[in-house]
PDB file of C-alpha atoms and ligand atoms in Angstrom:
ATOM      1  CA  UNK S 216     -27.518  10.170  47.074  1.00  0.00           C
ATOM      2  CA  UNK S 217     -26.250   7.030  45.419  1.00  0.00           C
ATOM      3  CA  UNK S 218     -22.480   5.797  45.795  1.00  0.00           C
ATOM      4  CA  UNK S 219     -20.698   7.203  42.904  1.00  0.00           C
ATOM      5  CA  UNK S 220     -18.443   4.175  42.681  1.00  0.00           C
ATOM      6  CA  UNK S 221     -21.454   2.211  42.191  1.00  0.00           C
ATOM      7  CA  UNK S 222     -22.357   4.553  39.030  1.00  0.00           C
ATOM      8  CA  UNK S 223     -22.174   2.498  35.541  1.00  0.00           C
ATOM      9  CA  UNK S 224     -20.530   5.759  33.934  1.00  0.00           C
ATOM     10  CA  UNK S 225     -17.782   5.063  36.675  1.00  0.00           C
ATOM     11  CA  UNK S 226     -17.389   1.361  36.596  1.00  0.00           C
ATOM     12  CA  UNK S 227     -17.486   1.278  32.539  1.00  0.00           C
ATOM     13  CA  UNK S 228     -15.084   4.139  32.582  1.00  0.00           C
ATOM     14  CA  UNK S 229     -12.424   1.960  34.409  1.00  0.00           C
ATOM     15  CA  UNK S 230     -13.319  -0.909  32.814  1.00  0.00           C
ATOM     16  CA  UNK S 231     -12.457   0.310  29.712  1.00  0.00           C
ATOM     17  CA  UNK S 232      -8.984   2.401  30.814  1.00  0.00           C
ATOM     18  CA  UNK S 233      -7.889  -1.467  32.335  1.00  0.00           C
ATOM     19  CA  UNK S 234      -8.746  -2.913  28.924  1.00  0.00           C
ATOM     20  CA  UNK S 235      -7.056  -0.825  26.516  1.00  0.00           C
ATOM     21  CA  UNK S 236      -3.955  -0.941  29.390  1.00  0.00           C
ATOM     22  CA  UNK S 237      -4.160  -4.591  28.965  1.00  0.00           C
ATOM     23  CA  UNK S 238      -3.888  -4.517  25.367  1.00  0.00           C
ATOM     24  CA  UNK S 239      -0.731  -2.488  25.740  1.00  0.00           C
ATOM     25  CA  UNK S 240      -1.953   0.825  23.626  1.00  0.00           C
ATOM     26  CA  UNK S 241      -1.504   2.903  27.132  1.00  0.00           C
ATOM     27  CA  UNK S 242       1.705   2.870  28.139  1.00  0.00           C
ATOM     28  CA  UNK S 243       2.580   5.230  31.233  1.00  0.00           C
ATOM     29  CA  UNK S 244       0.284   7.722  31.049  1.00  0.00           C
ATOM     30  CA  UNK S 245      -0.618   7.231  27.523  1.00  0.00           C
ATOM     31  CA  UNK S 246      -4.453   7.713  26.138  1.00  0.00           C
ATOM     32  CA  UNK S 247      -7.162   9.736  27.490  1.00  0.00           C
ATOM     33  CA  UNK S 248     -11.078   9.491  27.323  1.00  0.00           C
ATOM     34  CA  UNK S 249     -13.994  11.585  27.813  1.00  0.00           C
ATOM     35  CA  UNK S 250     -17.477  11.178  28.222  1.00  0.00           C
ATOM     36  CA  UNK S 251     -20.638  13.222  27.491  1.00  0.00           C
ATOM     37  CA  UNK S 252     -22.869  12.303  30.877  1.00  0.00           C
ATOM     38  CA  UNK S 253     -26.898  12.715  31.629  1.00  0.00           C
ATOM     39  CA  UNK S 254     -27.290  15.755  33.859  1.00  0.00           C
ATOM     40  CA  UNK S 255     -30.308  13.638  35.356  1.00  0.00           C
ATOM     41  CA  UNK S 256     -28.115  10.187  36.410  1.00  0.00           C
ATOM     42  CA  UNK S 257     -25.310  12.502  37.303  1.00  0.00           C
ATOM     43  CA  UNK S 258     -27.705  14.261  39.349  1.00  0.00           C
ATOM     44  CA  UNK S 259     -28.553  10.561  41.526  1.00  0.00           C
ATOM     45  CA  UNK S 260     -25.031  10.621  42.736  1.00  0.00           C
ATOM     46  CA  UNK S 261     -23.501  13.986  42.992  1.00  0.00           C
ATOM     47  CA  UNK S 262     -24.945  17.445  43.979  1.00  0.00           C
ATOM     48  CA  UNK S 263     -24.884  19.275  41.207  1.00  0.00           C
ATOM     49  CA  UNK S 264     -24.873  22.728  43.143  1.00  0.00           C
ATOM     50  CA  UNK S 265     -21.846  21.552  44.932  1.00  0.00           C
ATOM     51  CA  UNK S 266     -18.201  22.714  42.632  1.00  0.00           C
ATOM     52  CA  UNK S 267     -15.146  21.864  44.410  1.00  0.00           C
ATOM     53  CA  UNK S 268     -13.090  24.301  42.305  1.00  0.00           C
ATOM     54  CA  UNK S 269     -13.150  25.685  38.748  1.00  0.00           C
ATOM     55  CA  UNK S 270     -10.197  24.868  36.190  1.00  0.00           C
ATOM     56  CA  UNK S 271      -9.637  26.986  32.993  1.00  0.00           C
ATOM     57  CA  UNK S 272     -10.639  25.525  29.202  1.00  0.00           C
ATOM     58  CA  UNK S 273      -8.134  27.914  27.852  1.00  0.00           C
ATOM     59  CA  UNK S 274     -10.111  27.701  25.142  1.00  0.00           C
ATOM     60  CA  UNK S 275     -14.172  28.638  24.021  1.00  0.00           C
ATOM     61  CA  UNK S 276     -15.772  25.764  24.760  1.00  0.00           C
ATOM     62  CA  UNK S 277     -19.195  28.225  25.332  1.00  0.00           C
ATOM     63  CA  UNK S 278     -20.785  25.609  22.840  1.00  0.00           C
ATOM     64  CA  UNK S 279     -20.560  22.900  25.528  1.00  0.00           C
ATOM     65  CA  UNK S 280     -21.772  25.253  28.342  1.00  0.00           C
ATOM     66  CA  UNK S 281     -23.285  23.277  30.682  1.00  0.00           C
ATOM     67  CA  UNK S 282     -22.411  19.652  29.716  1.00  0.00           C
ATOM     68  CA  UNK S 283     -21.233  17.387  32.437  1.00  0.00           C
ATOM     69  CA  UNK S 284     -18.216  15.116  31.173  1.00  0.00           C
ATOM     70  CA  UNK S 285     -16.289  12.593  32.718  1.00  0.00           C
ATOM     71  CA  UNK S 286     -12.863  12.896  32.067  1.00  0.00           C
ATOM     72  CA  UNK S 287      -9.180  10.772  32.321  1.00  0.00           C
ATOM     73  CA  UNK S 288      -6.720  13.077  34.365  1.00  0.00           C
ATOM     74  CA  UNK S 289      -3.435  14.558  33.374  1.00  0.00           C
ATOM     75  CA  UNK S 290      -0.603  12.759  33.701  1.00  0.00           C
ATOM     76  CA  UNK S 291      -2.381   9.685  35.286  1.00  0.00           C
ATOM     77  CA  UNK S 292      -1.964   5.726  34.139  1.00  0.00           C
ATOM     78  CA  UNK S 293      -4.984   4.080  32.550  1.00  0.00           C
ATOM     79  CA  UNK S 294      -3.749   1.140  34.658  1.00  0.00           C
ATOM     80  CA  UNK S 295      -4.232   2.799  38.419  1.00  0.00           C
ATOM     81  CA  UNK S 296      -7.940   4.009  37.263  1.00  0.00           C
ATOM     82  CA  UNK S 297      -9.787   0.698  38.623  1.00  0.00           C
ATOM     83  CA  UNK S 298      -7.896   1.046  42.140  1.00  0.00           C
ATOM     84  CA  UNK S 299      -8.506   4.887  42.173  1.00  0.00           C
ATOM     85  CA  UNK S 300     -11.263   5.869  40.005  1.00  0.00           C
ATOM     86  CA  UNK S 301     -11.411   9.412  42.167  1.00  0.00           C
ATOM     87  CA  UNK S 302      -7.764  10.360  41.561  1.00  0.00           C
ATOM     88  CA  UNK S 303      -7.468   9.383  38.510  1.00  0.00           C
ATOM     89  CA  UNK S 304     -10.631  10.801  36.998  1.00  0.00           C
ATOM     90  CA  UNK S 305     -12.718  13.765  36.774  1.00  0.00           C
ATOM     91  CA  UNK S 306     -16.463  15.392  36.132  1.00  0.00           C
ATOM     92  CA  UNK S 307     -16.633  18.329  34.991  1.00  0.00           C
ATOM     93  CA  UNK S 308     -19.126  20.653  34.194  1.00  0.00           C
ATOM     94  CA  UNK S 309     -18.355  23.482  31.010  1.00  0.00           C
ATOM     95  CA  UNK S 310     -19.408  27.139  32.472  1.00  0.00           C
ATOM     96  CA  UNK S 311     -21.820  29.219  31.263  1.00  0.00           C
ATOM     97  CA  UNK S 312     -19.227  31.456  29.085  1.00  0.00           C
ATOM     98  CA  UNK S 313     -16.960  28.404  28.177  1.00  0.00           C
ATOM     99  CA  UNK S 314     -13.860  29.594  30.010  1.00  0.00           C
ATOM    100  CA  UNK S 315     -14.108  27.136  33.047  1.00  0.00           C
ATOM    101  CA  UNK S 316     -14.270  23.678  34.042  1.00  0.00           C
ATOM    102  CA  UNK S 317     -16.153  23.300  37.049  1.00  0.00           C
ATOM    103  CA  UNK S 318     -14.985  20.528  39.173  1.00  0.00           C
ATOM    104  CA  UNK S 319     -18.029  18.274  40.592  1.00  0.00           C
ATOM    105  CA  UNK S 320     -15.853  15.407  41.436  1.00  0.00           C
ATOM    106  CA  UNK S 321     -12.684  13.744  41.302  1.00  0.00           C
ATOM    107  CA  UNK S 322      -9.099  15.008  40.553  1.00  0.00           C
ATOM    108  CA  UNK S 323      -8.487  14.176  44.266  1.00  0.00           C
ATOM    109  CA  UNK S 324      -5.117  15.113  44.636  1.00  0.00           C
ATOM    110  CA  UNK S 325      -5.219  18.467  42.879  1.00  0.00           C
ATOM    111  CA  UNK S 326      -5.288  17.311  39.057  1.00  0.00           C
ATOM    112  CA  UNK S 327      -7.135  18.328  36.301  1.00  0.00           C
ATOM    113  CA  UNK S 328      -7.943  16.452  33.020  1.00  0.00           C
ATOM    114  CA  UNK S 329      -5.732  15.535  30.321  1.00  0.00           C
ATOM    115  CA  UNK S 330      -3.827  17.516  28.103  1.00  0.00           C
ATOM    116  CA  UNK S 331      -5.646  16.676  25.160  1.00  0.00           C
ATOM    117  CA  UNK S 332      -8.912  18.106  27.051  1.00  0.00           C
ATOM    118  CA  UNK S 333      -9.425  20.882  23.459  1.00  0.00           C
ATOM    119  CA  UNK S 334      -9.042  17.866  21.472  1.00  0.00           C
ATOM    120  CA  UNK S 335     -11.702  16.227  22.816  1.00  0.00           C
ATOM    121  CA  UNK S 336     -13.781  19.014  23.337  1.00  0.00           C
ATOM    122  CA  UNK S 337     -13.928  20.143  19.793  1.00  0.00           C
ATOM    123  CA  UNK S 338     -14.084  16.622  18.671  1.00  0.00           C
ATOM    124  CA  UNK S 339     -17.431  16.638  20.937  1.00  0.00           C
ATOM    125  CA  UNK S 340     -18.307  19.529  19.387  1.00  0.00           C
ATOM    126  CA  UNK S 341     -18.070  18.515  16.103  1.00  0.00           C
ATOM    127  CA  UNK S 342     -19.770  15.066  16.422  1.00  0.00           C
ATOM    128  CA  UNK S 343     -22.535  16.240  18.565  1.00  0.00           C
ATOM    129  CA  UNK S 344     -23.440  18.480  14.865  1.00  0.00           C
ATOM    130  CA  UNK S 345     -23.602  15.466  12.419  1.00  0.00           C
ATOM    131  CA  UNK S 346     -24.847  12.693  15.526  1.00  0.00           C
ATOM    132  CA  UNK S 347     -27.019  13.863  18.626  1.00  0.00           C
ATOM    133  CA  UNK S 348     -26.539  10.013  19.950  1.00  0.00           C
ATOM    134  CA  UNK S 349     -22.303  11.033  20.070  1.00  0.00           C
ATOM    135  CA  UNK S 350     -20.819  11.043  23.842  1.00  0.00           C
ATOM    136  CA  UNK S 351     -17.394   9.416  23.967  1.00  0.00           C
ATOM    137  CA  UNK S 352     -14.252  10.821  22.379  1.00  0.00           C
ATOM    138  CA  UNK S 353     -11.110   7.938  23.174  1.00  0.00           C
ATOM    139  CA  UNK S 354      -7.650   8.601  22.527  1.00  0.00           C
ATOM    140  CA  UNK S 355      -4.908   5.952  22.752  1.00  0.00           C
ATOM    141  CA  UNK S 356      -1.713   4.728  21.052  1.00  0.00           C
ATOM    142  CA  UNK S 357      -2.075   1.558  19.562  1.00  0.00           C
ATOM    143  CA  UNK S 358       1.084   0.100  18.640  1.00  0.00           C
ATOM    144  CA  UNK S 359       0.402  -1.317  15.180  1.00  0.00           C
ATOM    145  CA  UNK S 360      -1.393   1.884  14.348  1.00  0.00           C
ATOM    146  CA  UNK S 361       1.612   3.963  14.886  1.00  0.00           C
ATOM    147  CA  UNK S 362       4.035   1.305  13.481  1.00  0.00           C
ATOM    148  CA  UNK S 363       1.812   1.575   9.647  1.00  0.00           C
ATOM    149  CA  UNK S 364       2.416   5.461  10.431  1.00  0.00           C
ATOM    150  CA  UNK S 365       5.925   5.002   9.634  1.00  0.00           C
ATOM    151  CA  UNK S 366       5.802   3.156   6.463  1.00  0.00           C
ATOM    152  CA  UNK S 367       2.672   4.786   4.956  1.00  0.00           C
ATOM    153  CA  UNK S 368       1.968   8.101   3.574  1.00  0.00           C
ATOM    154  CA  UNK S 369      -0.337  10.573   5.983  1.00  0.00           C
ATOM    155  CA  UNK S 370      -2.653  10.023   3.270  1.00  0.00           C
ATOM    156  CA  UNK S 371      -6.455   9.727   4.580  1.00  0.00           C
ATOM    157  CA  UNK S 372      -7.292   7.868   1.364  1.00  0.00           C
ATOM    158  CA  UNK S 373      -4.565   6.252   0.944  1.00  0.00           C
ATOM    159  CA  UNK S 374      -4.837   4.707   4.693  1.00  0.00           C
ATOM    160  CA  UNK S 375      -8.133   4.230   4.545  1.00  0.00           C
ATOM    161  CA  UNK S 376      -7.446   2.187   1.314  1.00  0.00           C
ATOM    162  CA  UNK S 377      -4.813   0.019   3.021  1.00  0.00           C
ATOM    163  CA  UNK S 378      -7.003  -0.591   6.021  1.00  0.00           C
ATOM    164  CA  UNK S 379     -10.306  -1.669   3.977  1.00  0.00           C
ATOM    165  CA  UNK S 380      -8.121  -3.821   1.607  1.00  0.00           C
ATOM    166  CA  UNK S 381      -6.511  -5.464   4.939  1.00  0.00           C
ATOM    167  CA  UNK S 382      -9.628  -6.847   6.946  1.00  0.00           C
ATOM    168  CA  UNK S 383     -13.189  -7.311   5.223  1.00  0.00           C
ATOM    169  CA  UNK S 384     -14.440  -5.817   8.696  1.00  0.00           C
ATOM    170  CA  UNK S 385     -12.894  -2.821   8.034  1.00  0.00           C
ATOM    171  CA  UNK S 386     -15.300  -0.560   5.371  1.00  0.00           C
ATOM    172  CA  UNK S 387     -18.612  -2.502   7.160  1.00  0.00           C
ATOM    173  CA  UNK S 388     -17.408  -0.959  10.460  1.00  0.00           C
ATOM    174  CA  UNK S 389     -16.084   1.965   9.528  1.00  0.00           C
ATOM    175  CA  UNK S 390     -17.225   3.321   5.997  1.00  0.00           C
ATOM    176  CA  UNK S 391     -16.443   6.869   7.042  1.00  0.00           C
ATOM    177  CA  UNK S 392     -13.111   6.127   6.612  1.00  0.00           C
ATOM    178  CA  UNK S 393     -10.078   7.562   8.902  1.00  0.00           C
ATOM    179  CA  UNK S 394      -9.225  10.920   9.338  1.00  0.00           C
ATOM    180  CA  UNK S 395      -5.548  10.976   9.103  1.00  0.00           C
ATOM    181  CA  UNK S 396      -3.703  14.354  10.205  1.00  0.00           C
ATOM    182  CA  UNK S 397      -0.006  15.017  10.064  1.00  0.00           C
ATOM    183  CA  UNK S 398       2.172  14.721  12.968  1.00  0.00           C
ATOM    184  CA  UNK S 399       1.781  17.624  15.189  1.00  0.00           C
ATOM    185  CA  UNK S 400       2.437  18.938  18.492  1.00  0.00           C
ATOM    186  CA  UNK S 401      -0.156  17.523  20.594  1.00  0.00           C
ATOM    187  CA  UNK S 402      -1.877  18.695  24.020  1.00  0.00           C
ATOM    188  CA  UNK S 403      -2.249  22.101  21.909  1.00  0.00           C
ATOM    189  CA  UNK S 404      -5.172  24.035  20.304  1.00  0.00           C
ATOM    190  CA  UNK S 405      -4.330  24.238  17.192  1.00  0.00           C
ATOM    191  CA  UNK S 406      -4.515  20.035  16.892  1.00  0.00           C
ATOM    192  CA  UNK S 407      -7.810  20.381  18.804  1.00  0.00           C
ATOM    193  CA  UNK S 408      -8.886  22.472  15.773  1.00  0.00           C
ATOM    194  CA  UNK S 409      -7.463  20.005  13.075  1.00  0.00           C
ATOM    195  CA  UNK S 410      -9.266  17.222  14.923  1.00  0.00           C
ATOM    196  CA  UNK S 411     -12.387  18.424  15.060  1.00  0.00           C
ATOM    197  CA  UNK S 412     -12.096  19.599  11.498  1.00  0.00           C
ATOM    198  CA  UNK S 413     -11.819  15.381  10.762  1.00  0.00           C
ATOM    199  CA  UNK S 414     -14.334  14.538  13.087  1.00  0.00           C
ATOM    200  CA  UNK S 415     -17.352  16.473  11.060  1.00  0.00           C
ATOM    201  CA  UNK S 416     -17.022  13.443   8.524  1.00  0.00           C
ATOM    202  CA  UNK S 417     -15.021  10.922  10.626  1.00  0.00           C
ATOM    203  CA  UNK S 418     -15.509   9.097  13.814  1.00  0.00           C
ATOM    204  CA  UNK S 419     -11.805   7.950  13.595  1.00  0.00           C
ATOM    205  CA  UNK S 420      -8.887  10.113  13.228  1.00  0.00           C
ATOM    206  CA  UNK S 421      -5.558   8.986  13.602  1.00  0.00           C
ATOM    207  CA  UNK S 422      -2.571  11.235  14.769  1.00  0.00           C
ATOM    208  CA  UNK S 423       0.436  10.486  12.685  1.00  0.00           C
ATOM    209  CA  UNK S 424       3.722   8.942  14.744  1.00  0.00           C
ATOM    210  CA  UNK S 425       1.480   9.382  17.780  1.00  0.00           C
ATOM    211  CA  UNK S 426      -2.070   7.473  18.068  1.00  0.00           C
ATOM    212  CA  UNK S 427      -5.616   7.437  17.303  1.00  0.00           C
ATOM    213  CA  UNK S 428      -8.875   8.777  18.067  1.00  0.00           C
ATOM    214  CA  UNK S 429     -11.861   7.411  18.294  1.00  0.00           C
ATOM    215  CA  UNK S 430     -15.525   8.206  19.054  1.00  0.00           C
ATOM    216  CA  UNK S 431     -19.174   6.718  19.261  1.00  0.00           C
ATOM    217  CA  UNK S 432     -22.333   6.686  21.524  1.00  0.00           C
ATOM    218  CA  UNK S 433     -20.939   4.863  24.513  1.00  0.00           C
ATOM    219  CA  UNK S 434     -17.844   3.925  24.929  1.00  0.00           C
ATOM    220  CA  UNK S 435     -18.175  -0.046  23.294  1.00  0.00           C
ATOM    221  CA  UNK S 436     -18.345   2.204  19.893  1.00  0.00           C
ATOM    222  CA  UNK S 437     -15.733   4.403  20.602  1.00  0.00           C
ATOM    223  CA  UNK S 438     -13.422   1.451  21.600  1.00  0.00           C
ATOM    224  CA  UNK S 439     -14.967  -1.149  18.772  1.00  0.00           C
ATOM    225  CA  UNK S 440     -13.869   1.738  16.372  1.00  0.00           C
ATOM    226  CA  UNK S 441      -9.897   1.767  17.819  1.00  0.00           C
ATOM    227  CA  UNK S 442     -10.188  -1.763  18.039  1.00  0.00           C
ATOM    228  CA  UNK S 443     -10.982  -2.562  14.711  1.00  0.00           C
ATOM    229  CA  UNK S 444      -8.421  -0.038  13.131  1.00  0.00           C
ATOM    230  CA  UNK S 445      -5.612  -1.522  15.434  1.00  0.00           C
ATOM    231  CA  UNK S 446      -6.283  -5.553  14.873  1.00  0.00           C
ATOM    232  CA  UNK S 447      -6.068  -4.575  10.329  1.00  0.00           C
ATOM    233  CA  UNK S 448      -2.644  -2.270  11.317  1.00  0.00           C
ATOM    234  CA  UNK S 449      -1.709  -5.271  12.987  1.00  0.00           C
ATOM    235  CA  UNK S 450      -2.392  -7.753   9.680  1.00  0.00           C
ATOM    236  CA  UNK S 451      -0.989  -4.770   7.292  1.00  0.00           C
ATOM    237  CA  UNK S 452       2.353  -5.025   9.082  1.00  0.00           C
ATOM    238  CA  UNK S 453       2.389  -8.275   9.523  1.00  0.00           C
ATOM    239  CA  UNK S 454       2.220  -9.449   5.913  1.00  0.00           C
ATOM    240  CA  UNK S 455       4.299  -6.189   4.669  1.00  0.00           C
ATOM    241  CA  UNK S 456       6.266  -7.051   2.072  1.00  0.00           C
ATOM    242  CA  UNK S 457       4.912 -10.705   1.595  1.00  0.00           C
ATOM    243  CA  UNK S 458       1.527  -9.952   0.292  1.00  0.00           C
ATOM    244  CA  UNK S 459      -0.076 -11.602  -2.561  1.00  0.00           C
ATOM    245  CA  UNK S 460      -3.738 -11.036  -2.005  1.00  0.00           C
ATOM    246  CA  UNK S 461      -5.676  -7.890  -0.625  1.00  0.00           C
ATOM    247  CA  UNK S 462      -9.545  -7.440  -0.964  1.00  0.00           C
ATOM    248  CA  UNK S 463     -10.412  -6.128  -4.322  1.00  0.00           C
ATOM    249  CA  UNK S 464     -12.034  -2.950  -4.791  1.00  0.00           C
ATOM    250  CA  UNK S 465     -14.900  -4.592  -6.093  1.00  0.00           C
ATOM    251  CA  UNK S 466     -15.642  -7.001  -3.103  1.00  0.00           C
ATOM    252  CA  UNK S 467     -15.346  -3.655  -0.648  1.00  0.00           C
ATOM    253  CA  UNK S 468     -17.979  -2.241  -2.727  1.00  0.00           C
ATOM    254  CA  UNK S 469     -20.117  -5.114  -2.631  1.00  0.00           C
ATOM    255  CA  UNK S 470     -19.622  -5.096   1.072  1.00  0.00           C
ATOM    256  CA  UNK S 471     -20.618  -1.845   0.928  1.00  0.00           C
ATOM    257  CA  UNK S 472     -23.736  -2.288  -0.772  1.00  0.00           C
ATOM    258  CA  UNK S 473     -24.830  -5.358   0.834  1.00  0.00           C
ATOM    259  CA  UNK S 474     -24.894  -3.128   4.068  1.00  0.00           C
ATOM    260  CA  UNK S 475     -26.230  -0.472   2.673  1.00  0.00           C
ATOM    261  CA  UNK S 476     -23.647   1.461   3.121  1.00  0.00           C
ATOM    262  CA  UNK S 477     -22.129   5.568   2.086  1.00  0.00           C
ATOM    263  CA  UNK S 478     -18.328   4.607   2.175  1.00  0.00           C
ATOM    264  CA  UNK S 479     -16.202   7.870   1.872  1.00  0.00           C
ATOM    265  CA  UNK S 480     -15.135   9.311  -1.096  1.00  0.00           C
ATOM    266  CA  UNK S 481     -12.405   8.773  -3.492  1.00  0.00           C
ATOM    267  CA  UNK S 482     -10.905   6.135  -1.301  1.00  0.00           C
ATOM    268  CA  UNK S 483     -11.536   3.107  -4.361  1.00  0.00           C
ATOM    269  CA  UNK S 484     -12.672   3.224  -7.934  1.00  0.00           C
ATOM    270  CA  UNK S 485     -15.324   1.259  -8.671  1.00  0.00           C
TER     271      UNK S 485
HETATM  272  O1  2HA G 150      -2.296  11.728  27.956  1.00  0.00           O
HETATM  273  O2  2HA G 150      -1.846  10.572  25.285  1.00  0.00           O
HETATM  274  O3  2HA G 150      -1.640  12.741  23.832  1.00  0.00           O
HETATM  275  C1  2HA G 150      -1.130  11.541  27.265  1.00  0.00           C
HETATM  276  C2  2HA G 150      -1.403  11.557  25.834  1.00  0.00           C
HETATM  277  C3  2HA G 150      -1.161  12.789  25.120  1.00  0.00           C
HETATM  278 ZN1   ZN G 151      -1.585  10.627  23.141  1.00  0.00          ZN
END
C-alpha cells in the first residue's frame, strides 16, 4: 500500500482548505468540501474491504451507492487540515441502500463529516446528471459575497446581473449564472434539496446571509468558480454608491459570443 499522506487527493485537499483559510472565507469552522474519488487510486492506498465504522446519511443517498468521497469533518477548522489531514478529514464510502457512510479512513478522533454532508450529496447528485466530469462540491463564506447579500435582492437574475456587469471575467467564467436561494436553516435536508434543485443548471449557488457553493471537476474549478464570484462582490461593494460605469449589456453579450458561449436566461436583454 502507498502512504495515504502522500496521496494527491490528500495533499490538494489541504492545500486548498489552507488557501481559502488564508483568504479569510473560513473562519472557525466555517466551509466544507467534498470530493468524488477513483475507486482504483483509492484502492493504491487504502483497503477497500477494511470499514472502520459506518455513520448514518440520514438521508437516501442510494443514488451515490458505492462512491468513495473525501470529505471536511464536522466542526473542524480548514486551518488545522494541513497539520492533521486524518482528524480533520474523512473517506467515505455511500452503502449499498444509501443509509450509511462507511468509514475507510479518517475522522480519527470519533468525527464524522460536516453538517452540510445532504447538501453536498444532492449537489453531487445533481451535477453528476448534466456533467459526468463533476467531483468537487466547495462550500465557504466569502466575506464580500455575504456583505452584497445584504444590500441586494435574493434575486438569481438580478445577482447574476450585478456580478456580470461588475467584472468582464464574470459571464466568460461563469455563464450559467448563480443560483441564489433564500436564507435558510442550513446543515438541514430540506436546503440539501433546494441546492441541488440550483445545481441542475448552476455550478454556483450562493446561500443568502450565509455563503456560497461551488462545484467543478477538481477542485481548481470548484475554487476558480468561488473565487471569481468573491473578487466581483468585492468590486460591487467597493464602488457601491459611487458608480458611474458598469459593463453594458451589449459588451456581456459580445463576450458571450466571442466565447461561444449559452449565458443563462433572462439575466440581460439584448
Ligand atoms: O461547516 O459552513 O454551513 C460549517 C458550515 C455550515
Ligand atoms: Zn457554511
Amino acid at each position: 500500500m502507498k502512504d495515504i499522506f502522500k496521496a494527491p487527493f490528500i495533499i490538494e485537499m489541504s492545500e486548498t482548505t489552507a488557501n481559502m483559510y488564508r483568504q479569510g472565507w473560513d473562519e472557525r469552522n466555517g466551509g466544507n468540501i467534498s470530493c468524488l474519488l477513483d475507486e482504483n487510486e483509492v484502492a493504491e492506498y487504502l483497503d477497500l474491504n477494511c470499514v472502520i465504522r459506518t455513520i448514518p446519511t440520514k438521508f437516501d443517498a442510494k443514488k451515490l451507492a458505492g462512491k468513495i468521497f473525501l470529505v471536511t469533518g464536522t466542526g473542524k477548522y480548514f486551518k488545522n487540515v494541513t497539520k492533521d489531514p486524518e482528524t480533520n478529514l474523512g473517506i467515505v464510502r455511500i452503502s449499498a441502500d444509501g443509509t450509511m457512510a462507511e468509514l475507510l479512513w479518517g475522522y480519527k478522533d470519533g468525527g464524522k463529516f460536516t453538517s452540510e454532508f445532504p447538501a453536498h450529496m444532492m449537489s453531487h447528485i445533481a451535477r453528476l446528471e448534466v456533467d459526468p466530469n463533476h467531483r468537487v462540491v466547495a462550500h465557504s463564506h466569502p466575506t464580500y459575497t455575504i456583505a452584497m447579500n445584504t444590500v441586494c435582492p435574493a434575486d438569481e437574475k438580478d445577482f447574476t446581473h450585478k456580478l456580470w456587469q461588475s467584472n468582464t471575467e464574470c459571464v466568460i467564467v461563469f455563464p450559467d449564472g448563480v443560483g441564489v436561494l433564500p436564507c435558510m436553516v442550513c446543515g438541514t435536508e430540506e436546503i440539501g434539496i433546494a441546492t441541488a434543485e440550483k445545481m441542475k443548471s448552476h455550478r454556483i449557488v450562493v446561500w443568502t446571509n450565509h455563503g456560497i457553493y461551488g462545484t467543478g471537476k477538481d477542485l481548481d474549478e470548484a475554487f476558480g468558480l468561488i473565487e471569481t464570484v468573491e473578487k466581483t462582490a468585492q468590486i460591487y461593494m467597493l464602488s457601491l454608491g459611487h458608480v458611474v460605469n458598469v459593463i453594458p449589456d451589449k459588451t456581456i453579450k459580445g463576450l458571450a459570443d466571442l466565447w461561444n458561449l449559452t449565458i443563462m436566461e433572462g439575466v440581460i436583454d439584448a
